[in-house]
N, CA and C atoms as an extended XYZ file, in Angstrom:
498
Properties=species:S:1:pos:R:3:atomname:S:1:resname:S:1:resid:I:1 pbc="F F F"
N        22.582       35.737       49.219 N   UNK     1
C        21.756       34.552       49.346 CA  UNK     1
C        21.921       33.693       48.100 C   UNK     1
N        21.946       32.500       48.219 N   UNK     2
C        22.266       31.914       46.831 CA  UNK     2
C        21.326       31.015       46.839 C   UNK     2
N        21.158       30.898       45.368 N   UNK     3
C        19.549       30.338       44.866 CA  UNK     3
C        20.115       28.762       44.616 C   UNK     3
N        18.565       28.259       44.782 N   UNK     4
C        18.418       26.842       44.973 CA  UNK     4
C        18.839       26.019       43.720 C   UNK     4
N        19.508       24.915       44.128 N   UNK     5
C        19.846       24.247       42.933 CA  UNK     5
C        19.357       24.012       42.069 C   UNK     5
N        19.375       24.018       40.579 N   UNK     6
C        18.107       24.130       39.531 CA  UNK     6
C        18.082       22.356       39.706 C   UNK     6
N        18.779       21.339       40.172 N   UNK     7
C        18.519       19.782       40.167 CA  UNK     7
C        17.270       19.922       41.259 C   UNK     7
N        17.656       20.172       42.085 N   UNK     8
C        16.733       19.754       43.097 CA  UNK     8
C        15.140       20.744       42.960 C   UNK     8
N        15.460       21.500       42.016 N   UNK     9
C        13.835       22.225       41.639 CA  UNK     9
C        13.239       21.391       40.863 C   UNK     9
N        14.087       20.566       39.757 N   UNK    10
C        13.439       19.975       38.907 CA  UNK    10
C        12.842       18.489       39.036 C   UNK    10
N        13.828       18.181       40.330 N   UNK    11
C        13.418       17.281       40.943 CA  UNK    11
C        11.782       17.352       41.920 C   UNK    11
N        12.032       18.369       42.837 N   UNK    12
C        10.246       18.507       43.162 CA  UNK    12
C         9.464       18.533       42.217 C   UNK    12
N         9.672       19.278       40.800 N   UNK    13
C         8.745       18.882       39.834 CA  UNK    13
C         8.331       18.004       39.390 C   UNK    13
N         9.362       17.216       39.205 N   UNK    14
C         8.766       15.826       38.990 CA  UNK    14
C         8.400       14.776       39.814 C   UNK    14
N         8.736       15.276       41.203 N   UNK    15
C         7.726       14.198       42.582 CA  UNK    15
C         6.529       14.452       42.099 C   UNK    15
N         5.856       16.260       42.262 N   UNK    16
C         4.797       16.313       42.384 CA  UNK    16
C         4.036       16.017       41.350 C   UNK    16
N         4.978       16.190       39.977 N   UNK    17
C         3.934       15.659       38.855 CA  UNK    17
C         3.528       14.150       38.672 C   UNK    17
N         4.888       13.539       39.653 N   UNK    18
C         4.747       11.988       38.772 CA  UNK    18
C         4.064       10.919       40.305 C   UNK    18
N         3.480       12.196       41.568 N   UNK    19
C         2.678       11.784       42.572 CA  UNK    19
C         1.098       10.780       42.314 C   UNK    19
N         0.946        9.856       42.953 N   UNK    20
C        -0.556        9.721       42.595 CA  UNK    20
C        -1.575       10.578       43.016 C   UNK    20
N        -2.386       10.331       42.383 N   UNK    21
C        -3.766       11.118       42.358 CA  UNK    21
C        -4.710       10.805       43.709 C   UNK    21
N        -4.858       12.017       44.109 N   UNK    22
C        -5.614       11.682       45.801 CA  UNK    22
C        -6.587       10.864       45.565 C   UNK    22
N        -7.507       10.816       46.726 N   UNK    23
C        -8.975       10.269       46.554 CA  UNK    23
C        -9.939       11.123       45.877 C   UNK    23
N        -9.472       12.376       46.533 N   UNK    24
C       -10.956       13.243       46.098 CA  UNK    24
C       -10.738       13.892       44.514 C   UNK    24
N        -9.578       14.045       43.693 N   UNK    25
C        -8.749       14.002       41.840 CA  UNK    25
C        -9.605       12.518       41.853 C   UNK    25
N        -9.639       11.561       42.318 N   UNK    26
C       -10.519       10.317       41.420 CA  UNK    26
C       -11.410       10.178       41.505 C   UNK    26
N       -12.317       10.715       42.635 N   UNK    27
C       -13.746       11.044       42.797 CA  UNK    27
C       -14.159       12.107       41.514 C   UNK    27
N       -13.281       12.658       41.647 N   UNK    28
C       -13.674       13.799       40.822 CA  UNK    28
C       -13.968       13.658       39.248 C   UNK    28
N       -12.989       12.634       39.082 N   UNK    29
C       -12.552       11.830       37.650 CA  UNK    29
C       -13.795       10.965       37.434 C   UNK    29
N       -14.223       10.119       38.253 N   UNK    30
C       -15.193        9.098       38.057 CA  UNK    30
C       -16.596        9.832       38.053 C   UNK    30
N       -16.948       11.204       38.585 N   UNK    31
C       -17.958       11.689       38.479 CA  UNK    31
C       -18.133       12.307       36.725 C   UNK    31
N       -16.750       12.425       36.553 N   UNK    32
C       -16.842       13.367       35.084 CA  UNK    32
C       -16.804       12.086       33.999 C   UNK    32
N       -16.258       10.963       34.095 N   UNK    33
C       -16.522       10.152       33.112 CA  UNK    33
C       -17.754        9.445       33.168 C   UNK    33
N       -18.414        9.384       34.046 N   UNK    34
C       -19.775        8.857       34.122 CA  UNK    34
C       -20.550       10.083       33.128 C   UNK    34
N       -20.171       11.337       33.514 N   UNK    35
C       -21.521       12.460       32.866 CA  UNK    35
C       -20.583       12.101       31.268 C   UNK    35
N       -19.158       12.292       30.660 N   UNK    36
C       -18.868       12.168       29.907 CA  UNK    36
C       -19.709       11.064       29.077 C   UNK    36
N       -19.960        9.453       29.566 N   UNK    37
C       -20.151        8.331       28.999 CA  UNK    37
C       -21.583        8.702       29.004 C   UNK    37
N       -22.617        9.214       29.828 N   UNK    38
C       -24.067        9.742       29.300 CA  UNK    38
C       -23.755       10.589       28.380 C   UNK    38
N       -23.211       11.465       28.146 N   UNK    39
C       -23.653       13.035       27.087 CA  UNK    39
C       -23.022       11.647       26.000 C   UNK    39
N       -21.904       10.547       25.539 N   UNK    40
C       -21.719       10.301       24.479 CA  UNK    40
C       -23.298        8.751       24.147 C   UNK    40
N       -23.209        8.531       25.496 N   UNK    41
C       -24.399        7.594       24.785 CA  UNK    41
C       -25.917        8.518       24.231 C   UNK    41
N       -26.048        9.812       24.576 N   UNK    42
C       -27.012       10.700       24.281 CA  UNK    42
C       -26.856       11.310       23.032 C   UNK    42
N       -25.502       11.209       22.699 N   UNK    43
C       -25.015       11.617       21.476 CA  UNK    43
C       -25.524       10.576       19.841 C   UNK    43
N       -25.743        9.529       20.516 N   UNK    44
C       -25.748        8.489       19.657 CA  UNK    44
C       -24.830        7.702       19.329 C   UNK    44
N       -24.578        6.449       18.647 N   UNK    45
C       -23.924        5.627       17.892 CA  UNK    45
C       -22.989        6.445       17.338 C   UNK    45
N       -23.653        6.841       16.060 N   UNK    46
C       -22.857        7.208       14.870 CA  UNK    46
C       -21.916        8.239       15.523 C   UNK    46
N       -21.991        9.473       16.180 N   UNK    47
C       -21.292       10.566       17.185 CA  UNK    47
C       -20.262        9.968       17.682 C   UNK    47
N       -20.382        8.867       18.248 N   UNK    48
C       -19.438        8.048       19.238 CA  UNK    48
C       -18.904        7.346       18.859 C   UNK    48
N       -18.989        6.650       17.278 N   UNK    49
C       -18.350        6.379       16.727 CA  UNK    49
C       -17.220        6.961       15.667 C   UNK    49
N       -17.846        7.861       15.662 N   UNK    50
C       -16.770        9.011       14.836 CA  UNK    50
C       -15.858        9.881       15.637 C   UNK    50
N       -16.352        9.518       16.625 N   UNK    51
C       -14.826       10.237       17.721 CA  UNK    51
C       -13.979        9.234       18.359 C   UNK    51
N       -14.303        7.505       18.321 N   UNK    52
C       -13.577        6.749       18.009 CA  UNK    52
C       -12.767        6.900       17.224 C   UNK    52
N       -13.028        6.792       16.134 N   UNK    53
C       -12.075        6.419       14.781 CA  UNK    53
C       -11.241        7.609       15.072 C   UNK    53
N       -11.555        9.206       15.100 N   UNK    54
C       -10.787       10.379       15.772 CA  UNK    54
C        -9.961        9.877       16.420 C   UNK    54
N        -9.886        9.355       17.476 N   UNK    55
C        -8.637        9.140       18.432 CA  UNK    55
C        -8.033        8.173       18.209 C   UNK    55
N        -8.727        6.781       17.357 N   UNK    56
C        -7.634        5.959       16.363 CA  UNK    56
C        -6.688        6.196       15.901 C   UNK    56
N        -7.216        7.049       14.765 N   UNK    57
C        -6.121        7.177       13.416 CA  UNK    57
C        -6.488        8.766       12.973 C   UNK    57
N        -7.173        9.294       13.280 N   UNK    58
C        -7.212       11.332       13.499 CA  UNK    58
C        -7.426       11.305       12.457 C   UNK    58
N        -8.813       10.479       11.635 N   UNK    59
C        -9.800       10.675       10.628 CA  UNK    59
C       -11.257       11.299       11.019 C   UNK    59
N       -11.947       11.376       10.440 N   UNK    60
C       -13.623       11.993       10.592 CA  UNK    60
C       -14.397       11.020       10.748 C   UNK    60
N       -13.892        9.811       10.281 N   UNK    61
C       -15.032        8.862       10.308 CA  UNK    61
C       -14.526        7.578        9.723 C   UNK    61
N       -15.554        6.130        9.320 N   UNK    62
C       -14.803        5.397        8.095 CA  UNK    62
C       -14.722        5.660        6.825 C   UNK    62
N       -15.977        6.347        6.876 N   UNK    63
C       -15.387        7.092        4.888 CA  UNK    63
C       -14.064        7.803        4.694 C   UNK    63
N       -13.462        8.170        5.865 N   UNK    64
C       -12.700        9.132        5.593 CA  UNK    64
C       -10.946        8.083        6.002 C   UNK    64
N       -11.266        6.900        6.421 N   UNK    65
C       -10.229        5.980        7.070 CA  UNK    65
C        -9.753        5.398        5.549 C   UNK    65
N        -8.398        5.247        5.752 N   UNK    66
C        -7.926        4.613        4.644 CA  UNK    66
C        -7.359        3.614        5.212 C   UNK    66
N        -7.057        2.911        3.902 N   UNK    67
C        -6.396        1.106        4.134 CA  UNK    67
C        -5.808        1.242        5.388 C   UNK    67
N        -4.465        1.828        5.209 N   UNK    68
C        -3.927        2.051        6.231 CA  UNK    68
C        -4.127        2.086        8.110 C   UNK    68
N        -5.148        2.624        7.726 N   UNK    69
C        -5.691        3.190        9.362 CA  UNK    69
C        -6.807        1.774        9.714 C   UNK    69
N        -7.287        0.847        8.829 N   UNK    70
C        -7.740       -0.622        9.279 CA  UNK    70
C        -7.432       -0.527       10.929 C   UNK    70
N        -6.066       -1.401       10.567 N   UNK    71
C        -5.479       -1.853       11.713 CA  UNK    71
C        -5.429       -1.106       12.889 C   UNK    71
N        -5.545        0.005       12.814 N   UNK    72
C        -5.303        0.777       14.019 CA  UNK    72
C        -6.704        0.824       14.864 C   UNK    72
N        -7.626        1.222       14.007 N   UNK    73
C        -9.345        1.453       14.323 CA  UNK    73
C        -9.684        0.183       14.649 C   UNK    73
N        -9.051       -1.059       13.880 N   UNK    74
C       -10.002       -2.029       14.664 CA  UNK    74
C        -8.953       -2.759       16.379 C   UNK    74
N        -7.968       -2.260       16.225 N   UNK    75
C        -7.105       -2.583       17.434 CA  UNK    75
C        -7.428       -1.121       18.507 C   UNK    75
N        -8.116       -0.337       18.556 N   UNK    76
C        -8.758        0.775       19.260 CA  UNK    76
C       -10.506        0.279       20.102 C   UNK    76
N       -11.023       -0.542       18.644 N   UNK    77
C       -12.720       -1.430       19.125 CA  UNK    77
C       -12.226       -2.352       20.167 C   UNK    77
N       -11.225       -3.157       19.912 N   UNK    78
C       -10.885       -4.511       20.430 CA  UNK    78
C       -10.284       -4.050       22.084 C   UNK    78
N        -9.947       -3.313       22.466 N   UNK    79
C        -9.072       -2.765       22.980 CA  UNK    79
C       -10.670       -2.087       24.042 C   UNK    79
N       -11.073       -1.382       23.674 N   UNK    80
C       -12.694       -0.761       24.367 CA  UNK    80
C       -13.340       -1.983       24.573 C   UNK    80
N       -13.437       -3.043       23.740 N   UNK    81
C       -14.376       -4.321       24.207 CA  UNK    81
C       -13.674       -4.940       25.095 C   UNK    81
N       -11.952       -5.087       25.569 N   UNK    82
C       -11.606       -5.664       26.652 CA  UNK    82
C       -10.881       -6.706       26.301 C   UNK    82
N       -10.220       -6.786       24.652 N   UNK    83
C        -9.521       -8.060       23.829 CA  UNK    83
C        -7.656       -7.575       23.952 C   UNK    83
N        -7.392       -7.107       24.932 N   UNK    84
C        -6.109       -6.566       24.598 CA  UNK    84
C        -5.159       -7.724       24.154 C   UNK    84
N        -5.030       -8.580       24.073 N   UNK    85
C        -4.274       -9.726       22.807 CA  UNK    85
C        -4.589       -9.689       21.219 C   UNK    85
N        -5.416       -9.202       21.165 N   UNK    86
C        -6.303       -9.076       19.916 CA  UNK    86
C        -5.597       -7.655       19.146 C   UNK    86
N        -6.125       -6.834       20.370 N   UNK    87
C        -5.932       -5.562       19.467 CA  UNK    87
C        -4.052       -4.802       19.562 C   UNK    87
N        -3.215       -6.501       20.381 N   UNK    88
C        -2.053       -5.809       20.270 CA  UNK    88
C        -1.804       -6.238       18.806 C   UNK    88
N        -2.396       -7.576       18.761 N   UNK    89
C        -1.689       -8.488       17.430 CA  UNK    89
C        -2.360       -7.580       16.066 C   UNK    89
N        -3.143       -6.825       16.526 N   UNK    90
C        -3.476       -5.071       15.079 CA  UNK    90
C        -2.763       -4.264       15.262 C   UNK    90
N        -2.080       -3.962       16.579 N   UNK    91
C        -1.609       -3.099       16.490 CA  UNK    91
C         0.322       -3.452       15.762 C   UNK    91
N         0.442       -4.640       15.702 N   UNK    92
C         1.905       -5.708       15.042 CA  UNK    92
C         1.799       -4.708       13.535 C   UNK    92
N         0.363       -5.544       13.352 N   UNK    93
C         0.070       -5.530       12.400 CA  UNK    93
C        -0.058       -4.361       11.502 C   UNK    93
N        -0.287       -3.173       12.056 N   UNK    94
C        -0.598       -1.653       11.812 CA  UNK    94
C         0.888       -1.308       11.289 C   UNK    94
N         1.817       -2.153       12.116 N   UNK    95
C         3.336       -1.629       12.011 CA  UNK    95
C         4.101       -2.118       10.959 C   UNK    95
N         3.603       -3.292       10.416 N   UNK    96
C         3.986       -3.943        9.398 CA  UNK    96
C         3.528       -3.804        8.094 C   UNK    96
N         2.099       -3.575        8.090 N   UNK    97
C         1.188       -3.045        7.011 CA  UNK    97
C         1.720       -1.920        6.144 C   UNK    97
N         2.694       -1.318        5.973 N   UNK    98
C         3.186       -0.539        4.420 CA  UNK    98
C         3.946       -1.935        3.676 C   UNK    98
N         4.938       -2.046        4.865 N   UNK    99
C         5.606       -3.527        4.021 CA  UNK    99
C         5.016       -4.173        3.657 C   UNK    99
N         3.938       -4.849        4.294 N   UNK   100
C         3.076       -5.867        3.776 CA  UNK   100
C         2.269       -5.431        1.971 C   UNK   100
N         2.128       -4.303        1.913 N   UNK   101
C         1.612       -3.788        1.104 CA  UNK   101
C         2.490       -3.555        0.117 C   UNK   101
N         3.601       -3.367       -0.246 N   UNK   102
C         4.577       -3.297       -0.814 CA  UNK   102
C         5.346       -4.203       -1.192 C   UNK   102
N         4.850       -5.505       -0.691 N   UNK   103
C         5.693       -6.901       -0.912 CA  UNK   103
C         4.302       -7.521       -1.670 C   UNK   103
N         2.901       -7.294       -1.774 N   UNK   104
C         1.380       -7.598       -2.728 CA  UNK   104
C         1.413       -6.817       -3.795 C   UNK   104
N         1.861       -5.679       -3.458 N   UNK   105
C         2.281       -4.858       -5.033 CA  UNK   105
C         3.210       -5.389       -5.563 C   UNK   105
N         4.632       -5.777       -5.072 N   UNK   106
C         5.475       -6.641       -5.848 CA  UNK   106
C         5.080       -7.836       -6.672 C   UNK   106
N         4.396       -8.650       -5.633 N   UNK   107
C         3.519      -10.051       -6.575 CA  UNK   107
C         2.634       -9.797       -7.297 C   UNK   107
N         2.117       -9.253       -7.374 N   UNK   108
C         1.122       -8.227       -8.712 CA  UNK   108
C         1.875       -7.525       -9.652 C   UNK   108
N         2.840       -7.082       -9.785 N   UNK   109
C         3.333       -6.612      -10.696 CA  UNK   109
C         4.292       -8.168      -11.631 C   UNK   109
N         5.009       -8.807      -10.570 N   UNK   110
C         5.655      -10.128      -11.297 CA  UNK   110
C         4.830      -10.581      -12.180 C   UNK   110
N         3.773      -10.995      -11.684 N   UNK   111
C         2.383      -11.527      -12.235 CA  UNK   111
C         1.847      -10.659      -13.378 C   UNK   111
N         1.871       -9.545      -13.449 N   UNK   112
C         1.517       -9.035      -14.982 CA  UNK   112
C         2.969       -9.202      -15.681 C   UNK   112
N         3.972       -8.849      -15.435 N   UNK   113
C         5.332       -8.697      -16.472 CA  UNK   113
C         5.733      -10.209      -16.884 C   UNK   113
N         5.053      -11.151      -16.567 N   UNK   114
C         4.984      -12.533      -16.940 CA  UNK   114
C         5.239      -12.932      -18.384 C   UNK   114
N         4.381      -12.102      -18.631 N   UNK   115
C         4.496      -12.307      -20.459 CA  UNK   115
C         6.174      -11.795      -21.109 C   UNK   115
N         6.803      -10.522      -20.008 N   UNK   116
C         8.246      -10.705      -20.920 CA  UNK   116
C         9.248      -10.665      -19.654 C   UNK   116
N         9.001      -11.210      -19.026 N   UNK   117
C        10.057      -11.884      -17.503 CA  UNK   117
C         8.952      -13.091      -17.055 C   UNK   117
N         9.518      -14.163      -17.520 N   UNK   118
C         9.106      -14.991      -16.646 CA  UNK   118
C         8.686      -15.494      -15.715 C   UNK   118
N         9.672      -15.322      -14.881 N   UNK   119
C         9.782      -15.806      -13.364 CA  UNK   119
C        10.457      -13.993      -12.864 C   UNK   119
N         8.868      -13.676      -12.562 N   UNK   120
C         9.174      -12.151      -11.491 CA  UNK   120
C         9.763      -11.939      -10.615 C   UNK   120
N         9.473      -13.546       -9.733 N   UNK   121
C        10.154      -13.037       -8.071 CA  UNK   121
C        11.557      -13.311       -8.254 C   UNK   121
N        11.832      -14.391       -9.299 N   UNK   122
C        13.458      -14.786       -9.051 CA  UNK   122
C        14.235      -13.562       -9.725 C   UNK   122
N        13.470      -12.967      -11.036 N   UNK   123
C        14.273      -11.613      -11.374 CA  UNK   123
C        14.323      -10.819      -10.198 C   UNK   123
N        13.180      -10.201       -9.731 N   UNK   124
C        13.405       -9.027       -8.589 CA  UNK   124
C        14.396       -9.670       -7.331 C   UNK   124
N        14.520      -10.687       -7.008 N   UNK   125
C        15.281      -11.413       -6.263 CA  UNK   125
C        16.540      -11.089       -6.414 C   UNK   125
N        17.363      -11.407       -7.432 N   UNK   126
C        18.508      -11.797       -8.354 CA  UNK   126
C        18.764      -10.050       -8.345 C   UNK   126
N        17.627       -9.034       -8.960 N   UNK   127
C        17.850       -7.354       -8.557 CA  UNK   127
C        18.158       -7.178       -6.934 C   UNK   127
N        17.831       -7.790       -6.132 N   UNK   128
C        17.629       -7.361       -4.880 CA  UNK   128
C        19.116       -7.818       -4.307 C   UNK   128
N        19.211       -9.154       -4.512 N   UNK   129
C        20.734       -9.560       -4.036 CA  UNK   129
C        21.764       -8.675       -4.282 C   UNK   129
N        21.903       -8.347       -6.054 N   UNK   130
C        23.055       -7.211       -6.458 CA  UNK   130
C        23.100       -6.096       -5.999 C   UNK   130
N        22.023       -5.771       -5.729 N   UNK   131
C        21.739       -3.741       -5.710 CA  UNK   131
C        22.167       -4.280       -3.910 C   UNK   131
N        21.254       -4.925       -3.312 N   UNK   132
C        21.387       -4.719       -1.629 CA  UNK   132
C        22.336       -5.486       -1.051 C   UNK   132
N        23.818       -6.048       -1.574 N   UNK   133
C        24.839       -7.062       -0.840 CA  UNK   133
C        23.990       -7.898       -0.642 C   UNK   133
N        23.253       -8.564       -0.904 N   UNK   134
C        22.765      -10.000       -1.010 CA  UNK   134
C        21.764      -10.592       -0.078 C   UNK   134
N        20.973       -9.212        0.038 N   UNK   135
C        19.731       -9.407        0.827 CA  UNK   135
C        18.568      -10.272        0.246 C   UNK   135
N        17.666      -10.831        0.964 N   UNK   136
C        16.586      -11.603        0.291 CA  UNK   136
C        15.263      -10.476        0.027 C   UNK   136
N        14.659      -11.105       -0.541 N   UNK   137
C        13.027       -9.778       -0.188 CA  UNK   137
C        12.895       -9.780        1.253 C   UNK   137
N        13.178      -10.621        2.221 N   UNK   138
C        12.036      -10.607        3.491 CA  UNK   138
C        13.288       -9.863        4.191 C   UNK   138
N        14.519       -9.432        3.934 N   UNK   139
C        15.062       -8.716        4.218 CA  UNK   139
C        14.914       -6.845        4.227 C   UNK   139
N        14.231       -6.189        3.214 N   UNK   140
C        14.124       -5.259        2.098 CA  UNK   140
C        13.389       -4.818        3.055 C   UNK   140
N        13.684       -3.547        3.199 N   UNK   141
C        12.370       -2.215        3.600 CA  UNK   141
C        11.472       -2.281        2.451 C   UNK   141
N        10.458       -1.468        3.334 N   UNK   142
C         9.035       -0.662        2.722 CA  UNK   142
C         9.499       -0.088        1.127 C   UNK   142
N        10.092        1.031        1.370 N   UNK   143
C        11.392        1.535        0.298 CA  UNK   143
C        12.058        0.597       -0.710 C   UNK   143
N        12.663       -0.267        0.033 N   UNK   144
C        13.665       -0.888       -0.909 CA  UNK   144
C        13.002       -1.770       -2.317 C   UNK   144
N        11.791       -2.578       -1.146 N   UNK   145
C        10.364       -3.040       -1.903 CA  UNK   145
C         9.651       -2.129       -3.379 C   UNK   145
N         9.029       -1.279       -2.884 N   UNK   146
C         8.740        0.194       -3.655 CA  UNK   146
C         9.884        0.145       -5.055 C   UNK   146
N        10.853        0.143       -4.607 N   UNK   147
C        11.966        0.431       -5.751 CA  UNK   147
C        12.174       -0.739       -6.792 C   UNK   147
N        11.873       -2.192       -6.106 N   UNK   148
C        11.799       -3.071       -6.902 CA  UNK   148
C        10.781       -3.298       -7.853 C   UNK   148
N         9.380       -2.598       -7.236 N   UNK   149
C         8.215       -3.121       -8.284 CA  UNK   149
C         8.494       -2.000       -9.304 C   UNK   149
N         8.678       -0.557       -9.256 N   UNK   150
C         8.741        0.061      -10.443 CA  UNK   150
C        10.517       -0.291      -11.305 C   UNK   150
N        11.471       -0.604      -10.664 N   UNK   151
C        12.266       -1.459      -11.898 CA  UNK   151
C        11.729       -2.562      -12.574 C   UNK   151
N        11.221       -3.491      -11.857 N   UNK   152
C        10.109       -4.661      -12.341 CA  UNK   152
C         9.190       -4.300      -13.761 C   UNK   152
N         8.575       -2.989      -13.474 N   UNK   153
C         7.487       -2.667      -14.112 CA  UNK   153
C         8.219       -1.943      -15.348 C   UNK   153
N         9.085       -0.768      -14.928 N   UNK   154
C         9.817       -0.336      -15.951 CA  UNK   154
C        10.571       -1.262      -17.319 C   UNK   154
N        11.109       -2.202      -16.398 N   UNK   155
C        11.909       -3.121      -17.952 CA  UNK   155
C        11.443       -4.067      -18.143 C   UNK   155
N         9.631       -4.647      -17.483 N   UNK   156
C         8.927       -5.064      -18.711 CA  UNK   156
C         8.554       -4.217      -19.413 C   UNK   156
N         7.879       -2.595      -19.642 N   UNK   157
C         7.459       -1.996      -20.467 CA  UNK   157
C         8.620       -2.046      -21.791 C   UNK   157
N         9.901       -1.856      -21.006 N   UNK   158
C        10.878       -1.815      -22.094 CA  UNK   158
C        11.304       -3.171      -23.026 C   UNK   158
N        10.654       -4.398      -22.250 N   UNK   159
C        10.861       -5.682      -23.284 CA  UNK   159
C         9.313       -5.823      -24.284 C   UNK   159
N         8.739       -5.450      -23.659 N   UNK   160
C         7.432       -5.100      -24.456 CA  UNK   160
C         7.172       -3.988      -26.054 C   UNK   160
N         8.069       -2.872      -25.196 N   UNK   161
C         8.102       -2.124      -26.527 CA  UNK   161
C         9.240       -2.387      -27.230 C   UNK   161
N         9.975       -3.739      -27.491 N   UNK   162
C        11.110       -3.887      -27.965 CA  UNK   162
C        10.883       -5.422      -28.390 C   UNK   162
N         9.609       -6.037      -28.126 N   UNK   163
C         8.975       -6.856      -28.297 CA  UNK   163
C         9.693       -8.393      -28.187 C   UNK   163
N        10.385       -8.213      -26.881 N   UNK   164
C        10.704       -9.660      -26.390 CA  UNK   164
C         9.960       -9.861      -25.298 C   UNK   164
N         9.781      -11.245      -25.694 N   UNK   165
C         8.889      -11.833      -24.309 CA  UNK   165
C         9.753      -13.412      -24.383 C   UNK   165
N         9.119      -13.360      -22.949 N   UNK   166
C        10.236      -14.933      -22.547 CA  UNK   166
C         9.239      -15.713      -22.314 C   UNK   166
């Protein structure tokens, strides 16, 4: 006797898994999220809000949310209130946010090494072109960013303790 093709087994598996859900699986569903949505409004605010932020960004709470996780938690609210334009343009934003953060640390650091580099962005610029074939900043990873503010920072300390300033 020869056994069934392993395609066509894996194939019923995935009819039946990727089948819709009868009537009486959504009856069933709508009875359990109704008792679900009482036991969390019985739970309170604060309860229901901390298992929000949980399925956000897989923190305990907002004390426990960092910068980072912003964007995600408030594109999770927006998203439950019914703003899905809103909470996609957080969720852009969630994706962009190390870079973004890494290109404000750069301008903060130009901005202190002022006193012995001048003009910060056109140095780190002028670093960025040589080191990366002649990329701009808005070109530059998260990384590449990162690497510029501590050279930045490094050889002002070193015109500082060598006491040139421009």
């Amino acid at each position: 006797m020869n056994s069934p093709d392993p395609t066509i087994i894996e194939r019923c598996i995935d009819g039946a898994a990727l089948a819709p859900i009868g009537a009486r699986e959504r009856q069933e569903l709508a009875l359990l999220a109704r008792q679900a949505y009482r036991k969390a409004m019985e739970a309170g605010f604060d309860t229901w809000r901390h298992q929000q932020v949980k399925i956000a960004c897989e923190r305990g709470g907002l004390r426990e949310a960092r910068h980072e996780d912003y964007a995600l938690i408030k594109a999770h609210f927006l998203r439950i209130i019914g703003n899905g334009p809103a909470a996609d343009r957080q969720m852009d934003r969630a994706q962009l946010e190390p870079r973004r953060v890494a290109l404000h640390k750069l301008g903060e650091e130009c901005k202190a090494a002022e006193d012995v580099i001048g003009n910060g962005i056109a140095y780190v610029t002028s670093i960025a072109r040589t080191r990366y074939h002649g990329a701009g900043l808005d070109d530059l990873s998260e990384k590449q960013i990162w690497g510029l503010v501590f050279d930045l920072r490094r050889n002002a300390q070193r015109r500082r303790a060598k006491g040139h300033a421009e």
